[in-house]
Coordinates of C-alpha atoms and ligand atoms in Angstrom, one line a residue:
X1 CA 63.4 45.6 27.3
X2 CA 61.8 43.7 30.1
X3 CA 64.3 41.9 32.3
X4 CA 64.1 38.7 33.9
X5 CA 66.4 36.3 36.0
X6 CA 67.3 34.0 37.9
X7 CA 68.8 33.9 41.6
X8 CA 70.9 31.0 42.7
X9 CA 74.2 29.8 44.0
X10 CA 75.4 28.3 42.2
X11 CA 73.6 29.3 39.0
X12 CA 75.9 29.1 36.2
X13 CA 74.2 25.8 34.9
X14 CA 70.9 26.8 35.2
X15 CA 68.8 25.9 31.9
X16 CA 66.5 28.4 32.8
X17 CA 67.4 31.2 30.5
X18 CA 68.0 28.8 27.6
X19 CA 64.2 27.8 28.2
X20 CA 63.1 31.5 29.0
X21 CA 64.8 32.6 25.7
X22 CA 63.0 29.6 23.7
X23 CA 59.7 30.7 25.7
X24 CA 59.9 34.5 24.8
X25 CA 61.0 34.1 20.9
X26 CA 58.1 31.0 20.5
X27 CA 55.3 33.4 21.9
X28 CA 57.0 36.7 20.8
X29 CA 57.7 38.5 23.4
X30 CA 60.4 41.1 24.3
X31 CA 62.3 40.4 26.9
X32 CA 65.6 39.2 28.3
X33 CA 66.3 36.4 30.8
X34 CA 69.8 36.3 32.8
X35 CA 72.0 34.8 35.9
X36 CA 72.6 36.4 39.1
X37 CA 74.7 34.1 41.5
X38 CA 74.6 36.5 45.0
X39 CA 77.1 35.6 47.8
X40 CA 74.4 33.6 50.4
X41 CA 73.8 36.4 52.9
X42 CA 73.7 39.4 49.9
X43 CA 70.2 37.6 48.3
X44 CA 67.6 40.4 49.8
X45 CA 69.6 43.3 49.3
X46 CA 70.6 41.9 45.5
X47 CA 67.0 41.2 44.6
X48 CA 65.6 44.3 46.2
X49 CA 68.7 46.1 44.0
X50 CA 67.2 44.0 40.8
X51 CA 63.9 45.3 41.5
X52 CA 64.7 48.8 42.1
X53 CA 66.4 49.0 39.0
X54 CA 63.3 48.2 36.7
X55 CA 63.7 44.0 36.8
X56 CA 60.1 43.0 36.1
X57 CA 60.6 38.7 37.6
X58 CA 62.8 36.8 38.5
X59 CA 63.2 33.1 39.0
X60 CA 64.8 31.4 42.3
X61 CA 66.3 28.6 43.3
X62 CA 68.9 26.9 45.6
X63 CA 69.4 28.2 48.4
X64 CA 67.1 31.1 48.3
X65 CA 63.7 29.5 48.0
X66 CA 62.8 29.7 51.7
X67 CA 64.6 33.5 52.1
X68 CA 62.4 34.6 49.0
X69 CA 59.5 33.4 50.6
X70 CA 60.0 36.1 53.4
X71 CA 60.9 38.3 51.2
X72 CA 57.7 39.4 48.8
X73 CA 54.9 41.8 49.8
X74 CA 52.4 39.2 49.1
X75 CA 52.1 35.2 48.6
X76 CA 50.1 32.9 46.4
X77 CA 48.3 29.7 48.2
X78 CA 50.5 27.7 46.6
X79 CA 53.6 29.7 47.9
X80 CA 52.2 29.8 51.0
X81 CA 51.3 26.4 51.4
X82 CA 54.8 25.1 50.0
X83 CA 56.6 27.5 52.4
X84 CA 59.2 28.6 49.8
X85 CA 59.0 31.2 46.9
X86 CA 60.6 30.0 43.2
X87 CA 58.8 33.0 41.2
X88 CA 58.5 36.7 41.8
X89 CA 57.0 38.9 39.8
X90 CA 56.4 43.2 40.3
X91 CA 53.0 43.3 39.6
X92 CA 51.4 46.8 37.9
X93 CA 50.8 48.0 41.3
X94 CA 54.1 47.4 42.3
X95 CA 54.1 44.4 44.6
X96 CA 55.9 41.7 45.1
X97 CA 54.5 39.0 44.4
X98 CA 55.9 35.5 45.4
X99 CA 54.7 32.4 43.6
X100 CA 56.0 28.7 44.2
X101 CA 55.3 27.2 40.2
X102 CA 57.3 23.9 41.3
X103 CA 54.6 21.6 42.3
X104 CA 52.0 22.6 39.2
X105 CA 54.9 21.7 36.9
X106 CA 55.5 18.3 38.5
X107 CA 51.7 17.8 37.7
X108 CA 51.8 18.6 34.3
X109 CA 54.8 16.9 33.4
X110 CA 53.0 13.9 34.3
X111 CA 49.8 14.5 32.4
X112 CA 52.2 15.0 30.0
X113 CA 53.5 11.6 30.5
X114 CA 50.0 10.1 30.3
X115 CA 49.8 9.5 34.0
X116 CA 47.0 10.0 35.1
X117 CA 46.5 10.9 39.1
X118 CA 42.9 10.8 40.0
X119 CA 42.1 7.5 42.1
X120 CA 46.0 6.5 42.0
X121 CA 47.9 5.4 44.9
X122 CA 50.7 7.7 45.2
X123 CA 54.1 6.8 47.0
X124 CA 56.3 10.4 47.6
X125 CA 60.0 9.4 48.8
X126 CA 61.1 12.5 50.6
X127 CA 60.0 15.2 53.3
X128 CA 62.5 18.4 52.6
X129 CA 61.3 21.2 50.4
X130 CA 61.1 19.5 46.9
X131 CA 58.6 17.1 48.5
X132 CA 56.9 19.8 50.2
X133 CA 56.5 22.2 47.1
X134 CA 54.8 19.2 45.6
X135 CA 51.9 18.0 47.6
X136 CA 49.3 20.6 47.2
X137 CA 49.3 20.5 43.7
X138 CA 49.4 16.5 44.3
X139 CA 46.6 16.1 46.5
X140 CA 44.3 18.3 44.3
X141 CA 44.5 16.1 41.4
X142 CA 42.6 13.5 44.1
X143 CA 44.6 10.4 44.3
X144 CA 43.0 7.9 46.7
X145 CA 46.0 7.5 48.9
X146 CA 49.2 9.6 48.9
X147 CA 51.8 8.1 51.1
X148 CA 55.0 10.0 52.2
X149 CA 57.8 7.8 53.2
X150 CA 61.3 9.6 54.6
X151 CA 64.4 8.6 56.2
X152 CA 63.6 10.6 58.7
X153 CA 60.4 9.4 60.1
X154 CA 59.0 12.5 62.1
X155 CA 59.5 15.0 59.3
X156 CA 57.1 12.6 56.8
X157 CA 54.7 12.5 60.1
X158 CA 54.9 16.5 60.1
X159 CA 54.1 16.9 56.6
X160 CA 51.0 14.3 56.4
X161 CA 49.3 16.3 59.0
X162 CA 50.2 19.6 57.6
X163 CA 48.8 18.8 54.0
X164 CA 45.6 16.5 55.9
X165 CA 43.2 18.8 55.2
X166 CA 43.8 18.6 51.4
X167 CA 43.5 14.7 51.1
X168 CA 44.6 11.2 51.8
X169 CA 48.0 11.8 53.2
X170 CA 49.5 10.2 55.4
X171 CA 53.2 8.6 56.8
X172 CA 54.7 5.4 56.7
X173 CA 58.1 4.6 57.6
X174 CA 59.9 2.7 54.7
X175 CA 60.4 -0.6 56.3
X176 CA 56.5 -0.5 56.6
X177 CA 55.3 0.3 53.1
X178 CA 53.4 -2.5 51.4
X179 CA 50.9 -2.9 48.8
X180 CA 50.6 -2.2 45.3
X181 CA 51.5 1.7 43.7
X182 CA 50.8 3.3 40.7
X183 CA 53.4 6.2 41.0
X184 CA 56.1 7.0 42.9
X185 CA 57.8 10.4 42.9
X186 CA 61.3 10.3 44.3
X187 CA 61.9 13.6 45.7
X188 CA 64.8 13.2 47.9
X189 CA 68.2 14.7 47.7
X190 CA 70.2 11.0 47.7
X191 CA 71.5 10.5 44.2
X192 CA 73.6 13.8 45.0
X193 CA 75.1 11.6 47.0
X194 CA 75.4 8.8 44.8
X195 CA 72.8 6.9 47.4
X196 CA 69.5 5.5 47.2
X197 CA 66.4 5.8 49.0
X198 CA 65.9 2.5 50.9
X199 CA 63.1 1.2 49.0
X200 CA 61.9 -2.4 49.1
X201 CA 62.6 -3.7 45.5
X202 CA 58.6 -5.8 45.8
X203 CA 57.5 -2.4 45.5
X204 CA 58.1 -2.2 41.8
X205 CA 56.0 -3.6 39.2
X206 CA 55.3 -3.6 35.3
X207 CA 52.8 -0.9 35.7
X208 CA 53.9 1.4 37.9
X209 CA 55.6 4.7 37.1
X210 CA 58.6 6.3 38.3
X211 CA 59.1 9.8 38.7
X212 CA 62.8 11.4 39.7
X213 CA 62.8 15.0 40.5
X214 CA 66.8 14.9 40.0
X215 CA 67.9 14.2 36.1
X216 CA 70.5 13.8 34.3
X217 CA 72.8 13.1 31.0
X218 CA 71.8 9.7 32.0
X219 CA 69.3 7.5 33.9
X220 CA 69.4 9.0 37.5
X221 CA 70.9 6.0 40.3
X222 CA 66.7 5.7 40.9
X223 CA 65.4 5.3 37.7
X224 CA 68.4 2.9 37.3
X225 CA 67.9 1.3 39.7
X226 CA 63.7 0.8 39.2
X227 CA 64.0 -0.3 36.1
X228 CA 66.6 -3.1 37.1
X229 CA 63.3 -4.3 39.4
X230 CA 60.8 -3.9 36.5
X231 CA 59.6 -0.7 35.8
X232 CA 58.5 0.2 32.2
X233 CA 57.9 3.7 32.4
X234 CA 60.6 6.0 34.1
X235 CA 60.3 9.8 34.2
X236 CA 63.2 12.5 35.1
X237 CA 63.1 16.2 36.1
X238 CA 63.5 17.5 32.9
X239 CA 60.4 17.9 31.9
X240 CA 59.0 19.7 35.7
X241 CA 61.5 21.8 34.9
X242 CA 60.3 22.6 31.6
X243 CA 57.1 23.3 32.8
X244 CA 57.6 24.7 36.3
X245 CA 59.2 27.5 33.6
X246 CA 56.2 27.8 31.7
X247 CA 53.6 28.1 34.6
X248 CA 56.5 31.1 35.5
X249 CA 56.2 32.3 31.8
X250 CA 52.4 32.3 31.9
X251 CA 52.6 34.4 35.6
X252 CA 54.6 37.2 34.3
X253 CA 53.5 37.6 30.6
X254 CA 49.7 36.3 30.5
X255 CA 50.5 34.1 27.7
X256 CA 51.4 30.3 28.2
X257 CA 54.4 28.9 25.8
X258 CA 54.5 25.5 24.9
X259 CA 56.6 23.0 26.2
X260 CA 57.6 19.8 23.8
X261 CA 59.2 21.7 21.3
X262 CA 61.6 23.5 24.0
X263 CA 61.8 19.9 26.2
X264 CA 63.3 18.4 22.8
X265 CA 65.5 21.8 21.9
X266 CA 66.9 21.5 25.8
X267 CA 67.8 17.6 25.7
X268 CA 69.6 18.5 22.1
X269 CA 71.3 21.1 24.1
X270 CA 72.1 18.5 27.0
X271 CA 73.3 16.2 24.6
X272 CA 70.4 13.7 25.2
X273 CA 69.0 13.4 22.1
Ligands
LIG301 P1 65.1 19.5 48.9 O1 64.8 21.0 49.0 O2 65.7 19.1 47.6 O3 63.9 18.6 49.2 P2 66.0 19.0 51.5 O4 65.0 19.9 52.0 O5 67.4 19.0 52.0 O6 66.2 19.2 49.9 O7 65.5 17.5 51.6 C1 66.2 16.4 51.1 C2 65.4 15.1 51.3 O8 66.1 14.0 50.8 C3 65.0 14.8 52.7 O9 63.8 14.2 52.8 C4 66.1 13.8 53.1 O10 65.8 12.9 54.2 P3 66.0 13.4 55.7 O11 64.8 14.3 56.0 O12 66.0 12.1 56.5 O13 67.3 14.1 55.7 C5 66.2 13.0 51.8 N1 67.5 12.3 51.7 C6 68.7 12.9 51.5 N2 69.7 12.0 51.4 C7 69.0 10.8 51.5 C8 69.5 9.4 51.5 N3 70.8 9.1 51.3 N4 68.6 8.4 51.6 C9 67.3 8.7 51.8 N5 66.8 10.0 51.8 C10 67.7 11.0 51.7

């Protein structure tokens, strides 16, 4: 049977075969999806191993995105552009191939949400790699302004004029954001922390919407914390992570699964629902 996994540390509470499985039995296709949690500096010579040993994909995440990327034989623009790898797959020829799937299913989730990007003015809270994976796939669906904001000022600056030639991005420190948004994606790493990106509470409105990468058995501290100032709709990871899967799916087996079905089966499992 074809074998699939996915490389993390830790991974033991990765949802990603649970949704692999739910993928492979919905569009009938044999295969099997498992963990491999590698001590930090045994990641090439574990995949390589994986590889060598007939694995046909794998998935990866924390910390090994950035490695992976120097890893494959070969990188799709969107890997390339997001600087880190979170799909591999041994193509017939027998190269690796390294695909980043992470932004495309932050963009989809949303269209699956309704929200619709063209035209919008875009705030993105964050400049590490989560923000980074994202922008491409951001800036194509041509949103009139996409503004990064960071606690860091200089790494935002970096990333506007890295991504400039792709659309209206640029940087603006938080104390200077103003104006009305339609969106903003929080993509920073505070709630690990139990924090909050310092954002000026005027910024939230009725109509806006509020995506969290992070998510959670419950609201997220962001999502919390927006609708407290207002905002209606609120959006969590799960459902980029849903469909960050199924772009993966649809890379290594030609065939796309559908995602609500296996978005509701994962909350059950969560104990959301
Ligand atoms: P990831 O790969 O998840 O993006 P990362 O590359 O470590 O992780 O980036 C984390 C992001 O969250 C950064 O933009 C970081 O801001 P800095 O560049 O200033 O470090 C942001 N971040 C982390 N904790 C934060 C906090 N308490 N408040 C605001 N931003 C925070």
């Amino acid at each position: 049977m074809d074998r699939y996994l996915v490389f993390g540390h830790p991974v033991r509470h990765s949802k990603s075969p649970f949704i692999h499985t739910l993928f492979a039995r919905q569009t009938q296709q044999a295969l099997e999806y498992g963990l491999a949690e590698p001590a930090v500096d045994a990641f090439a010579a574990t995949l390589q191993g994986f590889f060598a040993d007939g694995g046909k994909g794998c998935n990866v995440t924390v910390p090994f995105k950035e490695q992976a990327f120097t890893l494959v034989d070969r990188l799709s623009p969107r890997a390339q552009r997001a600087g880190a790898v979170n799909t591999i797959k041994l193509t017939d020829d027998g190269i690796l191939l390294g695909d980043n799937t992470d932004g495309a299913g932050l963009v989809a989730d949303l269209k699956a949400h309704g929200v619709d990007l063209v035209a919008s003015r875009v705030l993105l809270l964050g400049a590490g790699g989560a923000a980074r994976g994202a922008l491409a796939p951001l800036l194509a669906e041509r949103p009139s302004e996409l503004v990064i904001a960071n606690r860091t000022h200089a790494k935002a600056e970096q990333l506007a004029a890295e991504f400039h030639d792709l659309g209206a991005v640029t940087a603006k420190p938080y104390a200077d954001l103003q104006g009305r948004f339609d969106l903003i994606i929080n993509s920073t790493s505070a709630s690990l922390q139990g924090d909050l990106p310092p954002l000026a509470p005027a910024l939230i409105h009725h109509e806006i919407a509020i995506y969290d990468m992070m998510y959670g058995a419950t609201d997220t501290p962001f999502i919390h914390w927006a609708k407290q100032h207002g905002a209606l709709q609120t959006m969590d990871g799960l459902g980029m992570l849903v469909e960050q899967a199924a772009e993966a799916f649809t890379v290594w087996r030609g065939i796309r699964p559908g995602t609500k079905q296996v978005l509701r089966e994962l909350k059950r499992n969560l104990g959301i629902l």
